Each structure stands twice: as structure tokens, then as C-alpha cells.
Amino acid sequence: AVGLSLWAAHPARATVNLTLTTQEGTHDMDFGDVRESDTVTRQLRVKVTSTTSDLFKVFMRVNGPWANLSGKELSIDQNVQFFVSEASAGATVRHPNPTPMAAEQELILSSQSEDILVTFIVRVPAGQPDGAPGQPAGSYRTTVSFQAEAL
């Protein structure tokens, strides 16, 4: 199974709060038993509540490699994409189209409460024409944190 554990960090000032909800309603996003050549999509709802009209940004950070128990890594920049598939008309969406995942990326810039939907796509590479092996099936895990920062 490919898993992604999630947590929300809140800024020092209590003007912006985050709530994360996966499709499964937990703090873990499970992509299931992903095998070579599979593509799996999951979505995460990020609710941002702001008590002021101050500008803020929401960003996500990958907190380590996506690795299995034996240490084999699933390369996030090559095999994992994300995009913001829903946001209010007033938000500046930084990644409206599928984008390779990186260590840290800004999602939106806004000055109002937001209810955004982030879509993640995991592609497990197949074997190569030259005979190089694909990604082994197995259980890969990492954590991703989300944070709202007042500007």
C-alpha cells in the first residue's frame, strides 16, 4: 500500500486555521496496493478558516522520502503529481494543473476562508524497454504537512 500521513500546522496567530479531510475521513491517505504500471488518484479537502481579511498562503511540505520498509524510495518528483482541483474564485491557485511534487510548494494565496480540493496522482513506473526493472510493489509511506502563513 502507498500511504501518505497528513498533519496541519497552525500559525502563531489564531487568525487562520486549517482542517484536513481525506476521502476516507482520516489523517492517512491510503493509495492501496499499488503495483507496477498502476496509476492511483486520491483527493484531500483543505478547509482554511480566516477571521480577518489579511492575505495568507497555504503550502505543503513533504517531510521525508516516500520509502518502503527496506528503504527503497518512490521518487516523488517523477512519480507523484498534485494539483488544486477546486478553490474559490478569489484565490490565486499556484498549481491548477498536474505538477510534479517537490519538497515544499505553495498551494494558494488568498484573503478569505477557503475550501480547496487537492488531488494527488501516484504512478508506479513499469519496467523499461532496455530491461531495467520498474518500481517494486510494496508499502511506501511518507508524511506531508500543510501550513497556513499570514503575510
PDB file of C-alpha atoms in Angstrom:
ATOM      1  CA  ALA A   1       0.000   0.000   0.000  1.00  0.00           C
ATOM      2  CA  VAL A   2       1.162   3.508  -0.677  1.00  0.00           C
ATOM      3  CA  GLY A   3       0.335   5.802   2.225  1.00  0.00           C
ATOM      4  CA  LEU A   4       0.564   9.479   2.961  1.00  0.00           C
ATOM      5  CA  SER A   5       0.186  10.741   6.545  1.00  0.00           C
ATOM      6  CA  LEU A   6      -1.081  14.297   6.867  1.00  0.00           C
ATOM      7  CA  TRP A   7      -0.981  16.981   9.517  1.00  0.00           C
ATOM      8  CA  ALA A   8      -1.882  20.650   9.687  1.00  0.00           C
ATOM      9  CA  ALA A   9       0.324  23.254  11.310  1.00  0.00           C
ATOM     10  CA  HIS A  10      -1.340  26.374  12.618  1.00  0.00           C
ATOM     11  CA  PRO A  11       0.349  29.777  12.665  1.00  0.00           C
ATOM     12  CA  ALA A  12       1.171  31.533  15.933  1.00  0.00           C
ATOM     13  CA  ARG A  13      -1.693  33.964  15.413  1.00  0.00           C
ATOM     14  CA  ALA A  14      -5.107  32.310  15.549  1.00  0.00           C
ATOM     15  CA  THR A  15      -6.422  34.201  12.501  1.00  0.00           C
ATOM     16  CA  VAL A  16      -6.027  31.290  10.070  1.00  0.00           C
ATOM     17  CA  ASN A  17      -6.880  27.650  10.842  1.00  0.00           C
ATOM     18  CA  LEU A  18      -6.577  24.521   8.701  1.00  0.00           C
ATOM     19  CA  THR A  19      -8.674  21.361   8.684  1.00  0.00           C
ATOM     20  CA  LEU A  20      -7.664  18.372   6.534  1.00  0.00           C
ATOM     21  CA  THR A  21     -10.068  15.623   5.458  1.00  0.00           C
ATOM     22  CA  THR A  22      -9.200  12.718   3.182  1.00  0.00           C
ATOM     23  CA  GLN A  23     -11.711  10.796   1.068  1.00  0.00           C
ATOM     24  CA  GLU A  24     -11.557   8.141   3.771  1.00  0.00           C
ATOM     25  CA  GLY A  25     -12.158  10.719   6.534  1.00  0.00           C
ATOM     26  CA  THR A  26      -8.823  10.051   8.283  1.00  0.00           C
ATOM     27  CA  HIS A  27      -5.404  11.698   8.580  1.00  0.00           C
ATOM     28  CA  ASP A  28      -3.877   8.989   6.394  1.00  0.00           C
ATOM     29  CA  MET A  29      -4.350   8.882   2.654  1.00  0.00           C
ATOM     30  CA  ASP A  30      -4.096   5.277   1.506  1.00  0.00           C
ATOM     31  CA  PHE A  31      -3.442   4.689  -2.192  1.00  0.00           C
ATOM     32  CA  GLY A  32      -3.946   0.947  -1.683  1.00  0.00           C
ATOM     33  CA  ASP A  33      -1.949  -1.922  -3.091  1.00  0.00           C
ATOM     34  CA  VAL A  34      -0.261  -0.059  -5.940  1.00  0.00           C
ATOM     35  CA  ARG A  35       1.605  -2.289  -8.352  1.00  0.00           C
ATOM     36  CA  GLU A  36       3.981  -1.707 -11.237  1.00  0.00           C
ATOM     37  CA  SER A  37       2.311   0.366 -14.008  1.00  0.00           C
ATOM     38  CA  ASP A  38      -0.626   1.431 -11.770  1.00  0.00           C
ATOM     39  CA  THR A  39      -1.906   4.996 -11.547  1.00  0.00           C
ATOM     40  CA  VAL A  40      -3.966   5.897  -8.473  1.00  0.00           C
ATOM     41  CA  THR A  41      -5.682   9.199  -7.651  1.00  0.00           C
ATOM     42  CA  ARG A  42      -6.763  10.433  -4.213  1.00  0.00           C
ATOM     43  CA  GLN A  43      -8.143  13.774  -3.029  1.00  0.00           C
ATOM     44  CA  LEU A  44      -7.714  15.838   0.109  1.00  0.00           C
ATOM     45  CA  ARG A  45     -10.076  18.587   1.273  1.00  0.00           C
ATOM     46  CA  VAL A  46      -8.251  21.526   2.912  1.00  0.00           C
ATOM     47  CA  LYS A  47     -10.547  23.934   4.746  1.00  0.00           C
ATOM     48  CA  VAL A  48      -8.969  27.239   5.656  1.00  0.00           C
ATOM     49  CA  THR A  49     -10.836  29.491   8.062  1.00  0.00           C
ATOM     50  CA  SER A  50      -9.692  33.100   8.335  1.00  0.00           C
ATOM     51  CA  THR A  51     -11.107  35.559  10.859  1.00  0.00           C
ATOM     52  CA  THR A  52      -9.592  38.571   9.109  1.00  0.00           C
ATOM     53  CA  SER A  53      -9.180  39.789   5.546  1.00  0.00           C
ATOM     54  CA  ASP A  54      -5.382  39.569   5.809  1.00  0.00           C
ATOM     55  CA  LEU A  55      -3.567  37.903   2.947  1.00  0.00           C
ATOM     56  CA  PHE A  56      -2.308  34.377   3.674  1.00  0.00           C
ATOM     57  CA  LYS A  57      -0.749  31.494   1.802  1.00  0.00           C
ATOM     58  CA  VAL A  58      -1.220  27.754   2.209  1.00  0.00           C
ATOM     59  CA  PHE A  59       1.666  25.462   1.411  1.00  0.00           C
ATOM     60  CA  MET A  60       2.546  21.805   1.786  1.00  0.00           C
ATOM     61  CA  ARG A  61       5.826  20.185   2.731  1.00  0.00           C
ATOM     62  CA  VAL A  62       6.950  16.595   2.150  1.00  0.00           C
ATOM     63  CA  ASN A  63       8.719  15.601   5.379  1.00  0.00           C
ATOM     64  CA  GLY A  64      10.862  12.768   4.049  1.00  0.00           C
ATOM     65  CA  PRO A  65      11.239  10.209   1.298  1.00  0.00           C
ATOM     66  CA  TRP A  66       8.354   8.016   0.216  1.00  0.00           C
ATOM     67  CA  ALA A  67      10.034   4.721   1.123  1.00  0.00           C
ATOM     68  CA  ASN A  68       9.184   1.103   1.821  1.00  0.00           C
ATOM     69  CA  LEU A  69      10.371  -0.919   4.825  1.00  0.00           C
ATOM     70  CA  SER A  70      13.581  -1.966   3.059  1.00  0.00           C
ATOM     71  CA  GLY A  71      14.436   1.648   2.220  1.00  0.00           C
ATOM     72  CA  LYS A  72      13.529   1.582  -1.491  1.00  0.00           C
ATOM     73  CA  GLU A  73      12.205   5.040  -2.383  1.00  0.00           C
ATOM     74  CA  LEU A  74       9.383   6.052  -4.687  1.00  0.00           C
ATOM     75  CA  SER A  75      10.698   9.207  -6.345  1.00  0.00           C
ATOM     76  CA  ILE A  76       8.129  11.933  -5.634  1.00  0.00           C
ATOM     77  CA  ASP A  77       9.359  14.314  -8.334  1.00  0.00           C
ATOM     78  CA  GLN A  78       8.973  11.626 -11.021  1.00  0.00           C
ATOM     79  CA  ASN A  79       6.077   9.501  -9.745  1.00  0.00           C
ATOM     80  CA  VAL A  80       3.788  11.779  -7.742  1.00  0.00           C
ATOM     81  CA  GLN A  81       1.851  14.744  -9.082  1.00  0.00           C
ATOM     82  CA  PHE A  82      -0.639  17.052  -7.398  1.00  0.00           C
ATOM     83  CA  PHE A  83      -2.860  19.984  -8.294  1.00  0.00           C
ATOM     84  CA  VAL A  84      -5.507  22.199  -6.715  1.00  0.00           C
ATOM     85  CA  SER A  85      -8.694  20.994  -8.397  1.00  0.00           C
ATOM     86  CA  GLU A  86     -11.127  23.292  -6.529  1.00  0.00           C
ATOM     87  CA  ALA A  87     -10.801  26.714  -4.892  1.00  0.00           C
ATOM     88  CA  SER A  88     -12.850  29.889  -4.644  1.00  0.00           C
ATOM     89  CA  ALA A  89     -12.765  32.414  -7.469  1.00  0.00           C
ATOM     90  CA  GLY A  90     -10.917  34.869  -5.196  1.00  0.00           C
ATOM     91  CA  ALA A  91      -7.953  32.579  -4.540  1.00  0.00           C
ATOM     92  CA  THR A  92      -4.739  32.649  -6.521  1.00  0.00           C
ATOM     93  CA  VAL A  93      -4.131  28.970  -7.274  1.00  0.00           C
ATOM     94  CA  ARG A  94      -0.439  28.186  -7.763  1.00  0.00           C
ATOM     95  CA  HIS A  95      -0.867  24.709  -9.313  1.00  0.00           C
ATOM     96  CA  PRO A  96      -4.149  24.349 -11.254  1.00  0.00           C
ATOM     97  CA  ASN A  97      -2.694  21.567 -13.439  1.00  0.00           C
ATOM     98  CA  PRO A  98      -0.867  18.339 -12.509  1.00  0.00           C
ATOM     99  CA  THR A  99       2.586  19.281 -11.212  1.00  0.00           C
ATOM    100  CA  PRO A 100       5.453  17.054 -10.023  1.00  0.00           C
ATOM    101  CA  MET A 101       5.594  17.028  -6.252  1.00  0.00           C
ATOM    102  CA  ALA A 102       8.589  18.673  -4.581  1.00  0.00           C
ATOM    103  CA  ALA A 103       9.832  19.120  -1.022  1.00  0.00           C
ATOM    104  CA  GLU A 104       7.745  22.279  -0.444  1.00  0.00           C
ATOM    105  CA  GLN A 105       5.193  24.013  -2.623  1.00  0.00           C
ATOM    106  CA  GLU A 106       2.729  26.841  -2.197  1.00  0.00           C
ATOM    107  CA  LEU A 107      -0.867  25.872  -2.988  1.00  0.00           C
ATOM    108  CA  ILE A 108      -2.890  29.088  -2.831  1.00  0.00           C
ATOM    109  CA  LEU A 109      -2.752  32.755  -1.919  1.00  0.00           C
ATOM    110  CA  SER A 110      -5.980  34.231  -0.531  1.00  0.00           C
ATOM    111  CA  SER A 111      -7.527  36.713   1.859  1.00  0.00           C
ATOM    112  CA  GLN A 112     -10.749  34.825   2.611  1.00  0.00           C
ATOM    113  CA  SER A 113     -11.781  31.483   4.073  1.00  0.00           C
ATOM    114  CA  GLU A 114     -11.175  28.718   1.545  1.00  0.00           C
ATOM    115  CA  ASP A 115     -12.385  25.204   0.876  1.00  0.00           C
ATOM    116  CA  ILE A 116      -9.862  23.730  -1.543  1.00  0.00           C
ATOM    117  CA  LEU A 117      -9.531  20.273  -3.009  1.00  0.00           C
ATOM    118  CA  VAL A 118      -6.035  18.940  -3.662  1.00  0.00           C
ATOM    119  CA  THR A 119      -5.717  15.948  -5.999  1.00  0.00           C
ATOM    120  CA  PHE A 120      -2.724  13.589  -5.771  1.00  0.00           C
ATOM    121  CA  ILE A 121      -1.755  11.187  -8.582  1.00  0.00           C
ATOM    122  CA  VAL A 122       0.705   8.345  -7.941  1.00  0.00           C
ATOM    123  CA  ARG A 123       2.173   6.487 -10.914  1.00  0.00           C
ATOM    124  CA  VAL A 124       4.263   3.414 -10.225  1.00  0.00           C
ATOM    125  CA  PRO A 125       6.831   3.060 -13.007  1.00  0.00           C
ATOM    126  CA  ALA A 126       6.835  -0.038 -15.176  1.00  0.00           C
ATOM    127  CA  GLY A 127       9.892  -1.894 -16.364  1.00  0.00           C
ATOM    128  CA  GLN A 128      11.901  -0.121 -19.060  1.00  0.00           C
ATOM    129  CA  PRO A 129      12.306  -1.264 -22.684  1.00  0.00           C
ATOM    130  CA  ASP A 130      16.025  -1.775 -22.011  1.00  0.00           C
ATOM    131  CA  GLY A 131      15.150  -4.394 -19.376  1.00  0.00           C
ATOM    132  CA  ALA A 132      15.651  -2.123 -16.353  1.00  0.00           C
ATOM    133  CA  PRO A 133      13.188  -3.099 -13.633  1.00  0.00           C
ATOM    134  CA  GLY A 134      10.201  -0.982 -12.645  1.00  0.00           C
ATOM    135  CA  GLN A 135       9.316   0.045  -9.128  1.00  0.00           C
ATOM    136  CA  PRO A 136       8.764  -2.941  -6.850  1.00  0.00           C
ATOM    137  CA  ALA A 137       5.292  -3.350  -5.386  1.00  0.00           C
ATOM    138  CA  GLY A 138       5.063  -2.825  -1.670  1.00  0.00           C
ATOM    139  CA  SER A 139       4.132  -0.473   1.118  1.00  0.00           C
ATOM    140  CA  TYR A 140       5.577   3.039   0.766  1.00  0.00           C
ATOM    141  CA  ARG A 141       4.978   5.775   3.365  1.00  0.00           C
ATOM    142  CA  THR A 142       5.769   9.420   3.942  1.00  0.00           C
ATOM    143  CA  THR A 143       4.253  12.405   5.738  1.00  0.00           C
ATOM    144  CA  VAL A 144       3.134  15.698   4.253  1.00  0.00           C
ATOM    145  CA  SER A 145       2.367  18.746   6.365  1.00  0.00           C
ATOM    146  CA  PHE A 146       0.186  21.680   5.416  1.00  0.00           C
ATOM    147  CA  GLN A 147       0.580  25.157   6.825  1.00  0.00           C
ATOM    148  CA  ALA A 148      -1.176  28.496   6.527  1.00  0.00           C
ATOM    149  CA  GLU A 149       1.013  31.546   6.885  1.00  0.00           C
ATOM    150  CA  ALA A 150      -0.300  35.100   7.277  1.00  0.00           C
ATOM    151  CA  LEU A 151       1.557  37.613   5.117  1.00  0.00           C
TER     152      LEU A 151
END
